Amino acid sequence: PAKDDFSAAMMVEERDHMLESFEYPSASGMVAELYAFSWHYADVVLRPDMLNLARLIIGEAQRLPDIGRAYQASGPDRVLAGMIAYLERQGAAGRLVFDDAELAAEDLWGLILSAPRNRALHIPDAVPDRTTIERYIRNGLRVFLRAYSTAPDKDLAALSSLTPPPATETE
């Protein structure tokens, strides 16, 4: 029962907020949606409470593997599934090209924030500022678009026109 309660208590609202950019497409287009997702993701996973939760899960995963599985299934796996579905829709619309949507989604995820998040997980006072987050997101999206976009020049120009969202209340 504790495992089920834990799974149910996961940050469902935050996970769903991350995926809103993909579930409710905007008139701004794919690049703006990828950019918005990247910022939603950063704003959630770099919060001190979420970093502490991730550290706790990692620390207890060996002793309580069901806790790690529940967290993975209710959070990261669900986000990944949403990313895959979105990328598949973009592929079907002719905006992206890839052989494996899961690998493309994993590439996107890794490119936009992996390094600063890993650093923040291991060094609690190393949470990046908004300028650093923007640097990583923008670079990650440039690499992703060069690799997967069917119109990289157009999409890179669209990316360059986007501005970061305002800081959240917790920053």
XYZ file of C-alpha atoms in Angstrom:
171
model
C 0.000 0.000 0.000
C 2.808 2.433 0.793
C 4.240 1.917 -2.692
C 0.854 2.659 -4.259
C 0.412 5.758 -2.080
C 3.896 6.902 -3.031
C 3.210 6.371 -6.705
C -0.080 8.254 -6.463
C 1.589 11.080 -4.577
C 4.243 11.648 -7.246
C 4.344 15.084 -8.709
C 1.563 14.331 -11.178
C 0.632 17.970 -11.574
C 4.212 18.938 -12.438
C 4.581 16.013 -14.849
C 1.369 16.979 -16.588
C 2.429 20.615 -16.700
C 5.627 19.588 -18.513
C 3.577 17.813 -21.177
C 1.060 20.618 -21.758
C 3.229 22.038 -24.543
C 2.839 18.762 -26.410
C -0.780 17.999 -25.610
C -2.137 21.434 -26.440
C -0.298 22.562 -29.582
C -0.010 26.274 -30.125
C -0.262 28.328 -33.260
C 3.405 29.153 -32.696
C 4.506 25.785 -34.064
C 6.798 22.906 -33.241
C 9.912 24.869 -32.301
C 7.997 27.043 -29.825
C 6.394 23.913 -28.378
C 9.768 22.201 -27.944
C 11.133 25.360 -26.338
C 8.150 25.657 -23.988
C 8.471 21.984 -23.009
C 12.172 22.471 -22.309
C 11.455 25.357 -19.963
C 8.584 23.524 -18.231
C 10.923 20.578 -17.728
C 13.715 22.790 -16.357
C 11.372 24.705 -14.063
C 10.144 21.447 -12.526
C 13.205 19.226 -12.284
C 15.538 21.961 -11.031
C 13.284 22.995 -8.158
C 14.951 22.245 -4.813
C 12.097 19.979 -3.682
C 12.251 17.953 -6.899
C 16.036 17.651 -6.714
C 15.696 16.488 -3.096
C 13.048 13.943 -4.107
C 15.286 12.626 -6.894
C 18.222 12.341 -4.473
C 16.021 10.466 -1.992
C 14.762 8.053 -4.678
C 18.292 7.408 -5.924
C 19.539 6.895 -2.386
C 16.818 4.374 -1.531
C 16.534 2.570 -4.879
C 18.901 -0.245 -3.939
C 17.221 -0.891 -0.599
C 13.642 -0.285 -1.812
C 13.620 -0.977 -5.564
C 9.821 -0.767 -5.774
C 10.037 2.897 -4.781
C 12.427 3.552 -7.654
C 10.204 1.639 -10.062
C 7.093 3.519 -8.906
C 8.813 6.874 -9.315
C 10.158 5.944 -12.754
C 6.778 4.660 -13.941
C 4.742 7.597 -12.653
C 7.158 10.360 -13.620
C 9.977 9.950 -16.135
C 8.393 7.079 -18.082
C 5.135 9.009 -18.487
C 6.969 12.131 -19.624
C 8.989 10.060 -22.081
C 5.792 8.496 -23.460
C 4.332 11.979 -23.973
C 7.497 13.114 -25.723
C 7.480 10.054 -27.982
C 3.843 10.603 -28.950
C 4.527 14.254 -29.731
C 7.597 13.480 -31.838
C 5.688 10.778 -33.714
C 2.971 13.338 -34.558
C 5.624 15.770 -35.774
C 7.204 13.004 -37.835
C 3.849 12.078 -39.366
C 3.322 15.759 -40.225
C 6.682 15.809 -42.026
C 8.409 18.174 -39.580
C 10.835 15.656 -38.106
C 12.538 12.569 -39.451
C 13.962 9.747 -37.320
C 14.204 5.977 -37.291
C 13.221 5.540 -33.646
C 10.946 7.986 -31.817
C 12.054 6.730 -28.411
C 15.711 7.386 -29.175
C 14.854 10.805 -30.621
C 12.923 11.641 -27.427
C 15.820 10.446 -25.269
C 18.174 12.589 -27.369
C 15.969 15.636 -26.834
C 15.767 15.001 -23.113
C 19.482 14.508 -22.744
C 20.431 17.500 -24.856
C 18.303 20.130 -23.168
C 19.305 19.754 -19.537
C 21.204 16.590 -18.649
C 24.531 18.147 -17.624
C 23.266 20.968 -15.389
C 20.672 18.706 -13.750
C 23.236 16.009 -12.995
C 25.520 18.648 -11.503
C 22.668 20.029 -9.369
C 21.781 16.514 -8.172
C 25.323 15.927 -6.925
C 26.186 19.439 -5.778
C 23.154 21.025 -4.080
C 24.470 24.575 -4.358
C 25.130 24.182 -8.104
C 21.584 24.783 -9.337
C 22.036 26.748 -12.565
C 20.714 30.263 -13.014
C 18.268 31.162 -15.786
C 21.019 32.336 -18.119
C 22.781 28.981 -17.842
C 19.520 27.067 -18.287
C 18.751 29.112 -21.398
C 22.226 28.365 -22.756
C 21.723 24.614 -22.359
C 18.139 24.569 -23.643
C 18.957 26.642 -26.710
C 22.059 24.616 -27.528
C 20.253 21.317 -26.982
C 17.405 22.355 -29.254
C 19.833 23.549 -31.937
C 21.546 20.154 -31.934
C 18.204 18.317 -31.897
C 16.804 20.377 -34.785
C 19.951 19.923 -36.856
C 19.687 16.175 -36.351
C 15.946 15.628 -36.783
C 14.245 18.606 -38.447
C 13.174 18.359 -42.067
C 13.628 22.150 -42.324
C 16.534 22.901 -39.984
C 17.326 26.384 -41.303
C 13.715 27.518 -40.859
C 13.452 25.874 -37.435
C 16.768 27.289 -36.222
C 15.606 30.753 -37.277
C 12.366 30.210 -35.350
C 14.360 29.146 -32.286
C 16.530 32.254 -32.442
C 13.422 34.444 -32.291
C 12.108 32.936 -29.040
C 12.634 34.566 -25.667
C 12.844 32.766 -22.330
C 9.750 32.757 -20.159
C 9.751 34.895 -17.015
C 11.144 33.337 -13.864
C 8.688 31.321 -11.794
C 7.588 32.304 -8.304
C 10.058 29.897 -6.682
C 13.118 31.458 -8.315
